[in-house]
Amino acid sequence: MGEKPKLIVNGVRTDGRKPGDLRSLKITAGFLHRADGSAYLEWGENKILAAVYGPRECVPRHDMNPYKACVRCRYVMAPFASLEEHGRSGPSRRSIELSKVIREVFENVVLSEQFPKTAIDVYIEVLQADGGTRCAGITAASVALANAGIPMKDLVSAVAVGKVDGELVLDCNKIEDNHGESDVPIAFAARNKDVLLFQMDGLLSKQELGKAFEMAEAASEYIHEVQVNALKEVYEKKKAEIEGENNGV
Ligand code: ADP
């Protein structure tokens, strides 16, 4: 890992941000045309594609639940996603764990009782990674699910808060993640602020944890806005296309 670099100098972080700043976030919904729903997200140096299929026939059949849809999730990182090429692109311990926690997030928001015996598949492909990819993946997948028309209690917005050089910072990048003292990814349901994912690396005091939650919650409102705008854009484009066709007749 090498020697720990100084991560905050005169209140400014390695990438020029203040402690409470997010990296720039851009989301395009409906990015892929073959999947039922999709989203492409750029969040700082993270580049992530999310695609959703379903509700569809549940294969293998032993996954099938007679009372609700089976929500499945696959998070993977491309071999070229980070600074060091990381060899094979198949599932690793890390990607299996992340797929599981992300699946649990969506099991709690998708209205799966409406689609018994079916499967809803969520694929998250990390093309470029720079820290915080689980939160970015959740944020993208939530837009992809909505884009697929899957009914949900709410959109999910996720962000991590970290502690670096003794200070709480929003949305850690990879250097901060590697050398920081703590990293706490949190996912919120947009409306009622249900916490759908909460993990913690390192240590925080009770006070710091409270502050970290506040920072993440405030940031989740902005993230939610970006998600909603991405979804609106798709419908506005469709609407304009239909109106154009009608005018052409
Ligand atoms: P998150 O991306 O949610 O912060 P981690 O804390 O596990 O998840 O990883 C932090 C960062 O470390 C990732 O975003 C990525 O840049 C890098 N990373 C993690 N696992 C690998 C891996 N197997 N190969 C290459 N880089 C990795």
PDB file of C-alpha atoms and ligand atoms in Angstrom:
ATOM      1  CA  MET A   1       0.000   0.000   0.000  1.00  0.00           C
ATOM      2  CA  GLY A   2       3.012   2.301   0.479  1.00  0.00           C
ATOM      3  CA  GLU A   3       3.356   5.286   2.749  1.00  0.00           C
ATOM      4  CA  LYS A   4       0.183   7.116   3.673  1.00  0.00           C
ATOM      5  CA  PRO A   5      -0.088  10.342   1.671  1.00  0.00           C
ATOM      6  CA  LYS A   6      -1.496  13.517   3.245  1.00  0.00           C
ATOM      7  CA  LEU A   7      -5.159  13.423   2.290  1.00  0.00           C
ATOM      8  CA  ILE A   8      -6.378  16.855   3.401  1.00  0.00           C
ATOM      9  CA  VAL A   9      -4.200  19.933   3.016  1.00  0.00           C
ATOM     10  CA  ASN A  10      -5.619  23.288   4.189  1.00  0.00           C
ATOM     11  CA  GLY A  11      -9.127  21.853   4.130  1.00  0.00           C
ATOM     12  CA  VAL A  12      -8.776  20.618   0.533  1.00  0.00           C
ATOM     13  CA  ARG A  13      -8.811  16.943  -0.489  1.00  0.00           C
ATOM     14  CA  THR A  14      -6.564  15.184  -3.021  1.00  0.00           C
ATOM     15  CA  ASP A  15      -8.989  15.883  -5.874  1.00  0.00           C
ATOM     16  CA  GLY A  16      -9.679  19.489  -4.879  1.00  0.00           C
ATOM     17  CA  ARG A  17     -12.925  18.840  -3.021  1.00  0.00           C
ATOM     18  CA  LYS A  18     -13.965  20.180   0.375  1.00  0.00           C
ATOM     19  CA  PRO A  19     -14.870  17.563   3.009  1.00  0.00           C
ATOM     20  CA  GLY A  20     -18.621  17.864   2.334  1.00  0.00           C
ATOM     21  CA  ASP A  21     -18.428  17.790  -1.476  1.00  0.00           C
ATOM     22  CA  LEU A  22     -19.608  14.968  -3.718  1.00  0.00           C
ATOM     23  CA  ARG A  23     -17.766  14.081  -6.893  1.00  0.00           C
ATOM     24  CA  SER A  24     -19.605  15.070 -10.073  1.00  0.00           C
ATOM     25  CA  LEU A  25     -22.483  12.706 -10.816  1.00  0.00           C
ATOM     26  CA  LYS A  26     -24.068  12.027 -14.207  1.00  0.00           C
ATOM     27  CA  ILE A  27     -26.686   9.387 -14.947  1.00  0.00           C
ATOM     28  CA  THR A  28     -28.217   8.376 -18.266  1.00  0.00           C
ATOM     29  CA  ALA A  29     -31.287   6.161 -18.043  1.00  0.00           C
ATOM     30  CA  GLY A  30     -32.234   3.805 -20.865  1.00  0.00           C
ATOM     31  CA  PHE A  31     -28.623   3.683 -22.033  1.00  0.00           C
ATOM     32  CA  LEU A  32     -28.867   0.125 -23.390  1.00  0.00           C
ATOM     33  CA  HIS A  33     -31.577  -0.842 -25.831  1.00  0.00           C
ATOM     34  CA  ARG A  34     -31.709  -4.621 -25.382  1.00  0.00           C
ATOM     35  CA  ALA A  35     -32.242  -4.802 -21.626  1.00  0.00           C
ATOM     36  CA  ASP A  36     -35.671  -4.085 -20.126  1.00  0.00           C
ATOM     37  CA  GLY A  37     -34.156  -1.198 -18.208  1.00  0.00           C
ATOM     38  CA  SER A  38     -30.716   0.288 -17.867  1.00  0.00           C
ATOM     39  CA  ALA A  39     -28.595   3.156 -16.646  1.00  0.00           C
ATOM     40  CA  TYR A  40     -25.081   4.408 -17.252  1.00  0.00           C
ATOM     41  CA  LEU A  41     -23.492   6.327 -14.436  1.00  0.00           C
ATOM     42  CA  GLU A  42     -20.356   8.419 -14.148  1.00  0.00           C
ATOM     43  CA  TRP A  43     -19.521   9.446 -10.617  1.00  0.00           C
ATOM     44  CA  GLY A  44     -16.093  11.018 -10.411  1.00  0.00           C
ATOM     45  CA  GLU A  45     -13.846   8.443 -12.054  1.00  0.00           C
ATOM     46  CA  ASN A  46     -16.339   5.608 -11.529  1.00  0.00           C
ATOM     47  CA  LYS A  47     -18.049   4.386 -14.689  1.00  0.00           C
ATOM     48  CA  ILE A  48     -20.809   1.862 -14.203  1.00  0.00           C
ATOM     49  CA  LEU A  49     -23.463   0.193 -16.331  1.00  0.00           C
ATOM     50  CA  ALA A  50     -26.571  -1.291 -14.769  1.00  0.00           C
ATOM     51  CA  ALA A  51     -29.051  -3.434 -16.668  1.00  0.00           C
ATOM     52  CA  VAL A  52     -32.288  -5.035 -15.540  1.00  0.00           C
ATOM     53  CA  TYR A  53     -34.353  -7.882 -16.958  1.00  0.00           C
ATOM     54  CA  GLY A  54     -37.732  -8.912 -15.706  1.00  0.00           C
ATOM     55  CA  PRO A  55     -40.122  -9.766 -14.328  1.00  0.00           C
ATOM     56  CA  ARG A  56     -39.447 -12.865 -16.423  1.00  0.00           C
ATOM     57  CA  GLU A  57     -39.611 -16.623 -16.174  1.00  0.00           C
ATOM     58  CA  CYS A  58     -37.561 -17.833 -13.225  1.00  0.00           C
ATOM     59  CA  VAL A  59     -34.807 -20.204 -14.323  1.00  0.00           C
ATOM     60  CA  PRO A  60     -33.469 -22.280 -12.605  1.00  0.00           C
ATOM     61  CA  ARG A  61     -36.839 -23.210 -11.201  1.00  0.00           C
ATOM     62  CA  HIS A  62     -35.523 -23.893  -7.710  1.00  0.00           C
ATOM     63  CA  ASP A  63     -35.019 -20.109  -7.353  1.00  0.00           C
ATOM     64  CA  MET A  64     -38.742 -19.655  -7.922  1.00  0.00           C
ATOM     65  CA  ASN A  65     -40.927 -18.352  -5.097  1.00  0.00           C
ATOM     66  CA  PRO A  66     -44.679 -18.987  -5.417  1.00  0.00           C
ATOM     67  CA  TYR A  67     -45.472 -15.801  -3.470  1.00  0.00           C
ATOM     68  CA  LYS A  68     -43.140 -13.225  -4.953  1.00  0.00           C
ATOM     69  CA  ALA A  69     -40.544 -12.442  -7.578  1.00  0.00           C
ATOM     70  CA  CYS A  70     -37.026 -13.624  -6.929  1.00  0.00           C
ATOM     71  CA  VAL A  71     -34.708 -10.599  -7.063  1.00  0.00           C
ATOM     72  CA  ARG A  72     -31.186 -11.528  -8.167  1.00  0.00           C
ATOM     73  CA  CYS A  73     -28.143  -9.360  -8.483  1.00  0.00           C
ATOM     74  CA  ARG A  74     -24.726  -9.694 -10.065  1.00  0.00           C
ATOM     75  CA  TYR A  75     -22.075  -7.062  -9.366  1.00  0.00           C
ATOM     76  CA  VAL A  76     -18.808  -7.511 -11.282  1.00  0.00           C
ATOM     77  CA  MET A  77     -15.763  -5.414 -11.908  1.00  0.00           C
ATOM     78  CA  ALA A  78     -14.097  -5.480 -15.342  1.00  0.00           C
ATOM     79  CA  PRO A  79     -10.449  -6.624 -15.345  1.00  0.00           C
ATOM     80  CA  PHE A  80      -9.454  -3.181 -16.628  1.00  0.00           C
ATOM     81  CA  ALA A  81     -11.549  -1.276 -14.089  1.00  0.00           C
ATOM     82  CA  SER A  82      -8.827  -0.075 -11.791  1.00  0.00           C
ATOM     83  CA  LEU A  83      -5.191   1.038 -11.892  1.00  0.00           C
ATOM     84  CA  GLU A  84      -3.785  -2.463 -11.612  1.00  0.00           C
ATOM     85  CA  GLU A  85      -5.353  -4.911 -14.030  1.00  0.00           C
ATOM     86  CA  HIS A  86      -6.932  -7.524 -11.850  1.00  0.00           C
ATOM     87  CA  GLY A  87      -6.875 -10.605 -14.034  1.00  0.00           C
ATOM     88  CA  ARG A  88      -9.957 -12.689 -14.390  1.00  0.00           C
ATOM     89  CA  SER A  89     -13.293 -10.979 -14.572  1.00  0.00           C
ATOM     90  CA  GLY A  90     -15.383 -13.788 -13.055  1.00  0.00           C
ATOM     91  CA  PRO A  91     -16.887 -13.619  -9.602  1.00  0.00           C
ATOM     92  CA  SER A  92     -14.509 -13.073  -6.695  1.00  0.00           C
ATOM     93  CA  ARG A  93     -15.088 -13.170  -2.954  1.00  0.00           C
ATOM     94  CA  ARG A  94     -15.569  -9.430  -3.010  1.00  0.00           C
ATOM     95  CA  SER A  95     -18.008  -9.374  -5.931  1.00  0.00           C
ATOM     96  CA  ILE A  96     -20.045 -12.228  -4.417  1.00  0.00           C
ATOM     97  CA  GLU A  97     -20.363 -10.312  -1.141  1.00  0.00           C
ATOM     98  CA  LEU A  98     -21.290  -7.093  -2.923  1.00  0.00           C
ATOM     99  CA  SER A  99     -23.846  -8.885  -5.113  1.00  0.00           C
ATOM    100  CA  LYS A 100     -25.437 -10.229  -1.944  1.00  0.00           C
ATOM    101  CA  VAL A 101     -25.688  -6.949  -0.054  1.00  0.00           C
ATOM    102  CA  ILE A 102     -26.938  -5.139  -3.150  1.00  0.00           C
ATOM    103  CA  ARG A 103     -29.564  -7.846  -3.746  1.00  0.00           C
ATOM    104  CA  GLU A 104     -30.771  -7.329  -0.172  1.00  0.00           C
ATOM    105  CA  VAL A 105     -31.154  -3.605  -0.829  1.00  0.00           C
ATOM    106  CA  PHE A 106     -33.473  -4.227  -3.769  1.00  0.00           C
ATOM    107  CA  GLU A 107     -35.378  -7.086  -2.137  1.00  0.00           C
ATOM    108  CA  ASN A 108     -36.530  -4.457   0.332  1.00  0.00           C
ATOM    109  CA  VAL A 109     -37.839  -1.948  -2.193  1.00  0.00           C
ATOM    110  CA  VAL A 110     -39.086  -3.927  -5.190  1.00  0.00           C
ATOM    111  CA  LEU A 111     -42.788  -4.775  -4.858  1.00  0.00           C
ATOM    112  CA  SER A 112     -42.002  -8.385  -5.569  1.00  0.00           C
ATOM    113  CA  GLU A 113     -45.343  -9.745  -4.303  1.00  0.00           C
ATOM    114  CA  GLN A 114     -46.884  -8.361  -7.485  1.00  0.00           C
ATOM    115  CA  PHE A 115     -44.934 -10.856  -9.585  1.00  0.00           C
ATOM    116  CA  PRO A 116     -45.003 -14.297  -7.991  1.00  0.00           C
ATOM    117  CA  LYS A 117     -42.976 -17.083  -9.618  1.00  0.00           C
ATOM    118  CA  THR A 118     -40.887 -14.676 -11.706  1.00  0.00           C
ATOM    119  CA  ALA A 119     -37.319 -13.428 -11.579  1.00  0.00           C
ATOM    120  CA  ILE A 120     -35.986  -9.891 -11.672  1.00  0.00           C
ATOM    121  CA  ASP A 121     -32.309  -9.746 -12.576  1.00  0.00           C
ATOM    122  CA  VAL A 122     -30.087  -6.788 -11.816  1.00  0.00           C
ATOM    123  CA  TYR A 123     -26.644  -6.663 -13.450  1.00  0.00           C
ATOM    124  CA  ILE A 124     -24.022  -4.156 -12.362  1.00  0.00           C
ATOM    125  CA  GLU A 125     -20.858  -3.905 -14.431  1.00  0.00           C
ATOM    126  CA  VAL A 126     -18.115  -1.690 -13.055  1.00  0.00           C
ATOM    127  CA  LEU A 127     -16.149  -0.513 -16.077  1.00  0.00           C
ATOM    128  CA  GLN A 128     -13.926   1.897 -14.199  1.00  0.00           C
ATOM    129  CA  ALA A 129     -13.505   2.034 -10.443  1.00  0.00           C
ATOM    130  CA  ASP A 130     -12.304   4.756  -8.155  1.00  0.00           C
ATOM    131  CA  GLY A 131     -13.738   3.950  -4.746  1.00  0.00           C
ATOM    132  CA  GLY A 132     -17.374   3.858  -3.737  1.00  0.00           C
ATOM    133  CA  THR A 133     -18.461   1.501  -6.492  1.00  0.00           C
ATOM    134  CA  ARG A 134     -21.018  -0.344  -4.356  1.00  0.00           C
ATOM    135  CA  CYS A 135     -22.865   2.927  -3.691  1.00  0.00           C
ATOM    136  CA  ALA A 136     -22.525   4.003  -7.309  1.00  0.00           C
ATOM    137  CA  GLY A 137     -23.730   0.558  -8.432  1.00  0.00           C
ATOM    138  CA  ILE A 138     -26.800   0.729  -6.190  1.00  0.00           C
ATOM    139  CA  THR A 139     -27.599   4.248  -7.386  1.00  0.00           C
ATOM    140  CA  ALA A 140     -27.326   3.164 -11.045  1.00  0.00           C
ATOM    141  CA  ALA A 141     -29.257  -0.085 -10.558  1.00  0.00           C
ATOM    142  CA  SER A 142     -32.096   1.749  -8.876  1.00  0.00           C
ATOM    143  CA  VAL A 143     -32.496   3.939 -11.985  1.00  0.00           C
ATOM    144  CA  ALA A 144     -32.272   0.847 -14.229  1.00  0.00           C
ATOM    145  CA  LEU A 145     -35.063  -0.857 -12.235  1.00  0.00           C
ATOM    146  CA  ALA A 146     -37.303   2.195 -12.536  1.00  0.00           C
ATOM    147  CA  ASN A 147     -36.435   2.421 -16.235  1.00  0.00           C
ATOM    148  CA  ALA A 148     -37.552  -1.210 -16.609  1.00  0.00           C
ATOM    149  CA  GLY A 149     -40.901  -0.209 -15.118  1.00  0.00           C
ATOM    150  CA  ILE A 150     -40.471  -2.424 -12.061  1.00  0.00           C
ATOM    151  CA  PRO A 151     -42.710  -1.119  -9.276  1.00  0.00           C
ATOM    152  CA  MET A 152     -40.721  -0.123  -6.189  1.00  0.00           C
ATOM    153  CA  LYS A 153     -41.531   1.494  -2.880  1.00  0.00           C
ATOM    154  CA  ASP A 154     -38.933   4.071  -3.713  1.00  0.00           C
ATOM    155  CA  LEU A 155     -35.727   4.899  -5.547  1.00  0.00           C
ATOM    156  CA  VAL A 156     -32.547   4.110  -3.639  1.00  0.00           C
ATOM    157  CA  SER A 157     -29.698   6.587  -3.336  1.00  0.00           C
ATOM    158  CA  ALA A 158     -26.373   5.527  -1.851  1.00  0.00           C
ATOM    159  CA  VAL A 159     -23.176   7.283  -0.846  1.00  0.00           C
ATOM    160  CA  ALA A 160     -20.230   6.592   1.430  1.00  0.00           C
ATOM    161  CA  VAL A 161     -18.848   8.806   4.169  1.00  0.00           C
ATOM    162  CA  GLY A 162     -15.258   8.268   5.235  1.00  0.00           C
ATOM    163  CA  LYS A 163     -12.848   9.511   7.840  1.00  0.00           C
ATOM    164  CA  VAL A 164      -9.538  10.716   6.499  1.00  0.00           C
ATOM    165  CA  ASP A 165      -6.814  12.563   8.360  1.00  0.00           C
ATOM    166  CA  GLY A 166      -9.176  12.611  11.350  1.00  0.00           C
ATOM    167  CA  GLU A 167     -11.962  14.371   9.472  1.00  0.00           C
ATOM    168  CA  LEU A 168     -15.286  13.139   8.084  1.00  0.00           C
ATOM    169  CA  VAL A 169     -15.516  13.431   4.312  1.00  0.00           C
ATOM    170  CA  LEU A 170     -18.297  12.687   1.864  1.00  0.00           C
ATOM    171  CA  ASP A 171     -17.945  10.259  -1.029  1.00  0.00           C
ATOM    172  CA  CYS A 172     -14.381   8.904  -0.689  1.00  0.00           C
ATOM    173  CA  ASN A 173     -12.312   8.286  -3.770  1.00  0.00           C
ATOM    174  CA  LYS A 174      -9.922   5.357  -3.999  1.00  0.00           C
ATOM    175  CA  ILE A 175      -6.902   6.985  -2.332  1.00  0.00           C
ATOM    176  CA  GLU A 176      -9.085   8.138   0.548  1.00  0.00           C
ATOM    177  CA  ASP A 177     -10.681   4.716   0.736  1.00  0.00           C
ATOM    178  CA  ASN A 178      -7.304   2.948   0.823  1.00  0.00           C
ATOM    179  CA  HIS A 179      -5.554   5.249   3.275  1.00  0.00           C
ATOM    180  CA  GLY A 180      -8.455   6.620   5.295  1.00  0.00           C
ATOM    181  CA  GLU A 181      -9.364   5.548   8.819  1.00  0.00           C
ATOM    182  CA  SER A 182     -12.941   4.593   8.072  1.00  0.00           C
ATOM    183  CA  ASP A 183     -15.405   4.102   5.218  1.00  0.00           C
ATOM    184  CA  VAL A 184     -19.158   3.868   5.721  1.00  0.00           C
ATOM    185  CA  PRO A 185     -21.358   3.178   2.692  1.00  0.00           C
ATOM    186  CA  ILE A 186     -25.050   3.913   3.313  1.00  0.00           C
ATOM    187  CA  ALA A 187     -28.089   3.472   1.049  1.00  0.00           C
ATOM    188  CA  PHE A 188     -31.359   5.304   1.707  1.00  0.00           C
ATOM    189  CA  ALA A 189     -34.875   4.920   0.387  1.00  0.00           C
ATOM    190  CA  ALA A 190     -35.540   8.395  -0.951  1.00  0.00           C
ATOM    191  CA  ARG A 191     -38.842   9.241   0.711  1.00  0.00           C
ATOM    192  CA  ASN A 192     -38.881   7.728   4.181  1.00  0.00           C
ATOM    193  CA  LYS A 193     -35.080   7.510   4.512  1.00  0.00           C
ATOM    194  CA  ASP A 194     -35.175   3.831   5.393  1.00  0.00           C
ATOM    195  CA  VAL A 195     -31.592   2.622   5.629  1.00  0.00           C
ATOM    196  CA  LEU A 196     -31.238  -0.223   3.144  1.00  0.00           C
ATOM    197  CA  LEU A 197     -27.499  -0.722   3.363  1.00  0.00           C
ATOM    198  CA  PHE A 198     -25.081   0.161   6.070  1.00  0.00           C
ATOM    199  CA  GLN A 199     -21.533  -1.133   6.220  1.00  0.00           C
ATOM    200  CA  MET A 200     -18.509   0.111   8.051  1.00  0.00           C
ATOM    201  CA  ASP A 201     -14.780  -0.326   7.604  1.00  0.00           C
ATOM    202  CA  GLY A 202     -12.595   0.980  10.407  1.00  0.00           C
ATOM    203  CA  LEU A 203     -13.882   2.843  13.429  1.00  0.00           C
ATOM    204  CA  LEU A 204     -15.969   5.918  14.169  1.00  0.00           C
ATOM    205  CA  SER A 205     -17.163   7.308  17.494  1.00  0.00           C
ATOM    206  CA  LYS A 206     -20.900   7.476  18.165  1.00  0.00           C
ATOM    207  CA  GLN A 207     -20.857  11.229  17.498  1.00  0.00           C
ATOM    208  CA  GLU A 208     -18.953  10.786  14.274  1.00  0.00           C
ATOM    209  CA  LEU A 209     -21.339   8.090  13.138  1.00  0.00           C
ATOM    210  CA  GLY A 210     -24.293  10.425  13.769  1.00  0.00           C
ATOM    211  CA  LYS A 211     -22.614  13.154  11.733  1.00  0.00           C
ATOM    212  CA  ALA A 212     -21.714  10.669   8.981  1.00  0.00           C
ATOM    213  CA  PHE A 213     -25.389   9.699   8.714  1.00  0.00           C
ATOM    214  CA  GLU A 214     -26.442  13.322   8.464  1.00  0.00           C
ATOM    215  CA  MET A 215     -23.899  14.007   5.728  1.00  0.00           C
ATOM    216  CA  ALA A 216     -24.938  10.921   3.765  1.00  0.00           C
ATOM    217  CA  GLU A 217     -28.633  11.674   4.151  1.00  0.00           C
ATOM    218  CA  ALA A 218     -28.262  15.240   2.915  1.00  0.00           C
ATOM    219  CA  ALA A 219     -26.193  14.042  -0.050  1.00  0.00           C
ATOM    220  CA  SER A 220     -28.759  11.344  -0.850  1.00  0.00           C
ATOM    221  CA  GLU A 221     -31.315  14.069  -1.600  1.00  0.00           C
ATOM    222  CA  TYR A 222     -29.111  15.528  -4.301  1.00  0.00           C
ATOM    223  CA  ILE A 223     -28.363  12.039  -5.679  1.00  0.00           C
ATOM    224  CA  HIS A 224     -32.093  11.326  -5.776  1.00  0.00           C
ATOM    225  CA  GLU A 225     -32.635  14.499  -7.794  1.00  0.00           C
ATOM    226  CA  VAL A 226     -30.055  13.400 -10.370  1.00  0.00           C
ATOM    227  CA  GLN A 227     -31.753   9.979 -10.581  1.00  0.00           C
ATOM    228  CA  VAL A 228     -35.197  11.493 -11.090  1.00  0.00           C
ATOM    229  CA  ASN A 229     -33.896  13.846 -13.775  1.00  0.00           C
ATOM    230  CA  ALA A 230     -32.280  10.945 -15.619  1.00  0.00           C
ATOM    231  CA  LEU A 231     -35.605   9.091 -15.632  1.00  0.00           C
ATOM    232  CA  LYS A 232     -37.564  12.180 -16.682  1.00  0.00           C
ATOM    233  CA  GLU A 233     -35.235  12.738 -19.602  1.00  0.00           C
ATOM    234  CA  VAL A 234     -36.124   9.335 -21.065  1.00  0.00           C
ATOM    235  CA  TYR A 235     -39.835  10.087 -20.927  1.00  0.00           C
ATOM    236  CA  GLU A 236     -39.422  13.567 -22.325  1.00  0.00           C
ATOM    237  CA  LYS A 237     -37.420  12.180 -25.227  1.00  0.00           C
ATOM    238  CA  LYS A 238     -40.068   9.517 -25.892  1.00  0.00           C
ATOM    239  CA  LYS A 239     -42.823  12.112 -25.658  1.00  0.00           C
ATOM    240  CA  ALA A 240     -41.047  14.384 -28.142  1.00  0.00           C
ATOM    241  CA  GLU A 241     -40.578  11.428 -30.513  1.00  0.00           C
ATOM    242  CA  ILE A 242     -44.267  10.513 -30.361  1.00  0.00           C
ATOM    243  CA  GLU A 243     -45.330  14.118 -30.840  1.00  0.00           C
ATOM    244  CA  GLY A 244     -42.932  14.384 -33.797  1.00  0.00           C
ATOM    245  CA  GLU A 245     -44.464  11.253 -35.338  1.00  0.00           C
ATOM    246  CA  ASN A 246     -47.995  12.550 -34.822  1.00  0.00           C
ATOM    247  CA  ASN A 247     -47.142  15.891 -36.386  1.00  0.00           C
ATOM    248  CA  GLY A 248     -45.579  14.112 -39.325  1.00  0.00           C
ATOM    249  CA  VAL A 249     -48.848  12.279 -40.147  1.00  0.00           C
TER     250      VAL A 249
HETATM  251  P1  ADP B   1     -16.103   0.309  -3.016  1.00  0.00           P
HETATM  252  O1  ADP B   1     -15.786   0.410  -4.476  1.00  0.00           O
HETATM  253  O2  ADP B   1     -17.573   0.149  -2.770  1.00  0.00           O
HETATM  254  O3  ADP B   1     -15.496   1.416  -2.179  1.00  0.00           O
HETATM  255  P2  ADP B   1     -14.090  -1.428  -1.857  1.00  0.00           P
HETATM  256  O4  ADP B   1     -13.923  -0.619  -0.610  1.00  0.00           O
HETATM  257  O5  ADP B   1     -14.079  -2.915  -1.728  1.00  0.00           O
HETATM  258  O6  ADP B   1     -15.486  -1.076  -2.530  1.00  0.00           O
HETATM  259  O7  ADP B   1     -13.026  -1.039  -2.946  1.00  0.00           O
HETATM  260  C1  ADP B   1     -12.498   0.219  -3.082  1.00  0.00           C
HETATM  261  C2  ADP B   1     -11.834   0.393  -4.428  1.00  0.00           C
HETATM  262  O8  ADP B   1     -10.721  -0.499  -4.548  1.00  0.00           O
HETATM  263  C3  ADP B   1     -12.719   0.022  -5.609  1.00  0.00           C
HETATM  264  O9  ADP B   1     -13.614   1.028  -5.997  1.00  0.00           O
HETATM  265  C4  ADP B   1     -11.688  -0.251  -6.665  1.00  0.00           C
HETATM  266  O10 ADP B   1     -11.192   0.952  -7.191  1.00  0.00           O
HETATM  267  C5  ADP B   1     -10.614  -0.937  -5.885  1.00  0.00           C
HETATM  268  N1  ADP B   1     -10.740  -2.399  -5.939  1.00  0.00           N
HETATM  269  C6  ADP B   1     -11.456  -3.174  -5.135  1.00  0.00           C
HETATM  270  N2  ADP B   1     -11.349  -4.460  -5.431  1.00  0.00           N
HETATM  271  C7  ADP B   1     -10.533  -4.531  -6.481  1.00  0.00           C
HETATM  272  C8  ADP B   1     -10.023  -5.576  -7.256  1.00  0.00           C
HETATM  273  N3  ADP B   1     -10.359  -6.849  -7.065  1.00  0.00           N
HETATM  274  N4  ADP B   1      -9.166  -5.244  -8.222  1.00  0.00           N
HETATM  275  C9  ADP B   1      -8.860  -3.980  -8.463  1.00  0.00           C
HETATM  276  N5  ADP B   1      -9.298  -2.957  -7.765  1.00  0.00           N
HETATM  277  C10 ADP B   1     -10.120  -3.205  -6.789  1.00  0.00           C
END
